[in-house]
Amino acid sequence: MGTIIGAGASMLREDDVSTIGSGAEATTADVDFDVVVVGAGFAGMYLLHRLRGLGLSARVIEAGADVGGTWYWNRYPGARCDIQSVDYSYSFDPELDETWKWTEKYAPQPEILRYAQHVADKHDLRRDIQFSTRVESAVWDESTSRWQLRTSDGRTITSRFYVMATGCLSMPKEVDIAGTDRFAGEVYFTSRWPHEGVDLSGKRVGVIGTGSSAIQSIPIMAAEAAQLTVFQRTPNFSMPANNGPIPQEKLDALAKGRPQYREAARWSGAGVTVEISTTSALAVSEEERLAKYEDVWEHGGIIQAINSYMDNLVNPAANELLCEFVRNKIRATVNDPETAEALCPKTFPIGTKRLCVDTGYYETFNRPNVRLVDLREHPIASITETGVDLVDESLEFDVIVFATGFDAMTGAIVGVDITGRDGLTLKQAWSEGPKTYLGLMAAGFPNLFMITGPGSPSVLSNMMVSIEQHVDWIADCIDQLRADGLSTIEPTPAAVDGWVQHVNDYANITLMPQANSWYMGANVPGKPRVFLPYAGGVDRYRTICNEVVADDYLGFERRGPDGQRRNDGVVRRVQPDVQLMLEAMAGMNLPTMDSMSAAEAREFSNAIAAQRAPGPDVGEIVDGVLPGAAGDLTYRLYRPASPGPHPIVVYFHGGGWVLGSHDSDDPLCRDLCVRSDAILVSVDYRHAPEARFPAAADDAFAATQWIAENAAALGGIPGDLAVAGWSAGGNLAAIVSQLARDAGGPRIVGQLLLTPVTDCDFSRASYTENADGYVLTTPLMHWFWNHYADPEDRTSPKASPIRAETLADLPPAMIVTCEFDPLRDEGAAYAEALAAAGVPVRHLPCRGQIHTSLPAVDMLLSGVPIRAEMAAAIRGFFTANVPA
Ligand SMILES: Cc1cc2nc3c(=O)[nH]c(=O)nc-3n(C[C@H](O)[C@H](O)[C@H](O)COP(=O)(O)OP(=O)(O)OC[C@H]3O[C@@H](n4cnc5c(N)ncnc54)[C@H](O)[C@@H]3O)c2cc1C
């Protein structure tokens, strides 16, 4: 045990140490620990406390001279938190929670730093922290299964586990303005403000940058300086802090039960309990909306503002309403209209960059000693010995303050030269953007953990809550490894890829990627543009992390002297918005349709349909009646707004031949009509069990014939038709294509088959893999078939089109299948069979989607690109007769 510091407390078992061969490290390492933690901010401090509690030997290495991290370094005037202090504080120590009293709603930096120091004193943390030391490199030593760290004092430290608690906003961004080092006056960075403070009185001060730090400090600097010039590249949205005493309702909530209050925050979306709206900003009157915004402006904070309406961060139109409200506040505050307009953000949706909180920021621009320089109009040519040269003006300063932000989320991590397994460096591994599993670990870097790393909620949340969650997860993980006699853990490449995909999927259903923000790495030249934090929320993220553990560390490989445990897998494969829909449905405890009679099931599905989003407006809707195979059928015609005549698509609704009607896929028909600029005629057909096989197919074909004959009267282009349908409707569209081919008309130029029923065979893998849990279940498919067709009829091509004698000479097809759908494999099989028969076919498999995703227009943002492709296919049918 020679190299193990605090050997009595070490987690390592005797056999473990001997297996790993600690003799080698004794000659190279100055000291060895179970865990080395980099950074003594709130994350590193709490982790040290937890590790000690587990009896592990731990050392924290910190570049600063004391604890506090962010609050140690960022001492600029006006620095304070933007999450209320009663929330932005540790919850792990109830005694601390009870005894520490915050003086203000948003505590200033000195008070938050004192809090960090108080925690360090209370838990005697400093004795295991090495201050004023940087970790410069870290190399994984495969032979000893340990990390070898080199520090700025020239020492080498080894450790079994290595944790980057280096902070998301701790690495200042390099200034990318020419001539920065030429300036002969005083230069300050908000992120490295001198401890003794700065006297700005009587001085001409230039501030470069208008991010959060600038917005907090500018009002205070303006009050002190003789002149203050603010150089702004991109204006930011800021709202008033309304700072003051801690609100009574917070105090009341805490008094009612502090543990419950803290627990609620842990299970909230952003780590703070706020009211979450379930209303669209577009669904209320302007008066009601403005009153809500006004209330948030006067009393709320950034998280309340974002959550004021449910679609603020997902719907551009809803977002723009809030943007304009804030812009109007700016216009009403700033006297000079030109300056006001320059301060109004117009190039990104609100909330897609961190919303700022200020005290008198916009008012400051009414001071006679303050000037705003809009760098979009007057770019900086260079910094000179005496000031700043714009392209059209020279300005002189005594002081320049850089408030230029951080290389966020990844800067401090890749700031250490980290080399993992097989010589792979983290910089190489992340050259296209960070790739992590859960924001906690990276593949190829065993036993390296990150706290609030990229791919976790981190900067989109109250960081205290996210820090505590990560620390607890990591400490528990190390403890579990010890209990299991294992010594290393790392994620599998598949788990990492799956998580990166999930993080991107989440970002892509929000407006977040639309801003050139530091969330996207866009503030640092050359940094890959990827959305860095996890937008799914603290609550969902915590659920996932817990699930991974409960599922025997899904996605991780763990090794030890006794062997290897690899539990490969992807923790979230369903699209995030589909998952939300499934969760909402699960919460409703809905009955299963296959337990109902056909009449009950119809009533039930009509009730569900009544609650859906309506879909876009089309030029005209005409309801009518046409002759079917055995009586009249209703239809609904959707006409585009553009001048006709238009190509016609005959559309067949879904519903397992039992449910639905000519208007039951209304939102999808509207959407396809608008996107493809074609007429859609959605036709009803007789339903089972009242009219069993082949009634639906006969009606579908009769309706198609009638529409072909009456195309001109319907406003369509005569001659060519396409057919389309979803689910059982896809089955009918495929069958109509075959019947038309065999009958020599009508001429069908394309078939768009959306998750179609093509076969009566239940043995394909998708039937077992997706038997339950994705709305359309295997039992429900049995129920549909039983209502529709006798077993001996099902193999007819008029029920199972894949069984046709030949599939040759059918119209070009686009077949869309969804990953989590019992019908997935029969759709894919039909695409393959058509292609084998020489039919031009495009198969679009939709990752993470379920059977009911495609018609869920305006409910699933992840469906938008799919519907765009479907519409492109329709256009392609009529222009080139080949699928798009
Ligand atoms: C001005 C400002 C205001 C903020 N306000 C809020 C707020 O209101 N609410 C909120 O949730 N979040 C806020 N944040 C985010 C804030 O960073 C986190 O809340 C939290 O303080 C982060 O704690 P941490 O321990 O993870 O990282 P940090 O506090 O950043 O600490 C990381 C430490 O690691 C050290 N370090 C880094 N690399 C090395 C190395 N190679 N060797 C040695 N040491 C190293 C750094 O010196 C630093 O002290 C704010 C950030 C800033 C900059």
mmCIF file of N, CA and C in Angstrom, residues 194 285 351 424 466:
data_model
loop_
_atom_site.group_PDB
_atom_site.id
_atom_site.type_symbol
_atom_site.label_atom_id
_atom_site.label_comp_id
_atom_site.label_asym_id
_atom_site.label_seq_id
_atom_site.Cartn_x
_atom_site.Cartn_y
_atom_site.Cartn_z
ATOM 1 N N PRO A 194 -9.358 42.657 -10.116
ATOM 2 C CA PRO A 194 -8.408 42.686 -8.989
ATOM 3 C C PRO A 194 -9.118 42.615 -7.632
ATOM 4 N N SER A 285 -55.547 36.060 -25.065
ATOM 5 C CA SER A 285 -55.731 37.402 -25.630
ATOM 6 C C SER A 285 -54.472 38.227 -25.373
ATOM 7 N N GLY A 351 -34.173 33.867 -24.782
ATOM 8 C CA GLY A 351 -33.977 32.628 -24.021
ATOM 9 C C GLY A 351 -33.004 31.669 -24.683
ATOM 10 N N LEU A 424 -5.217 8.343 -26.901
ATOM 11 C CA LEU A 424 -6.248 9.259 -27.432
ATOM 12 C C LEU A 424 -6.340 10.500 -26.542
ATOM 13 N N SER A 466 -27.713 21.150 -10.090
ATOM 14 C CA SER A 466 -27.051 20.247 -11.031
ATOM 15 C C SER A 466 -25.711 19.766 -10.494
#
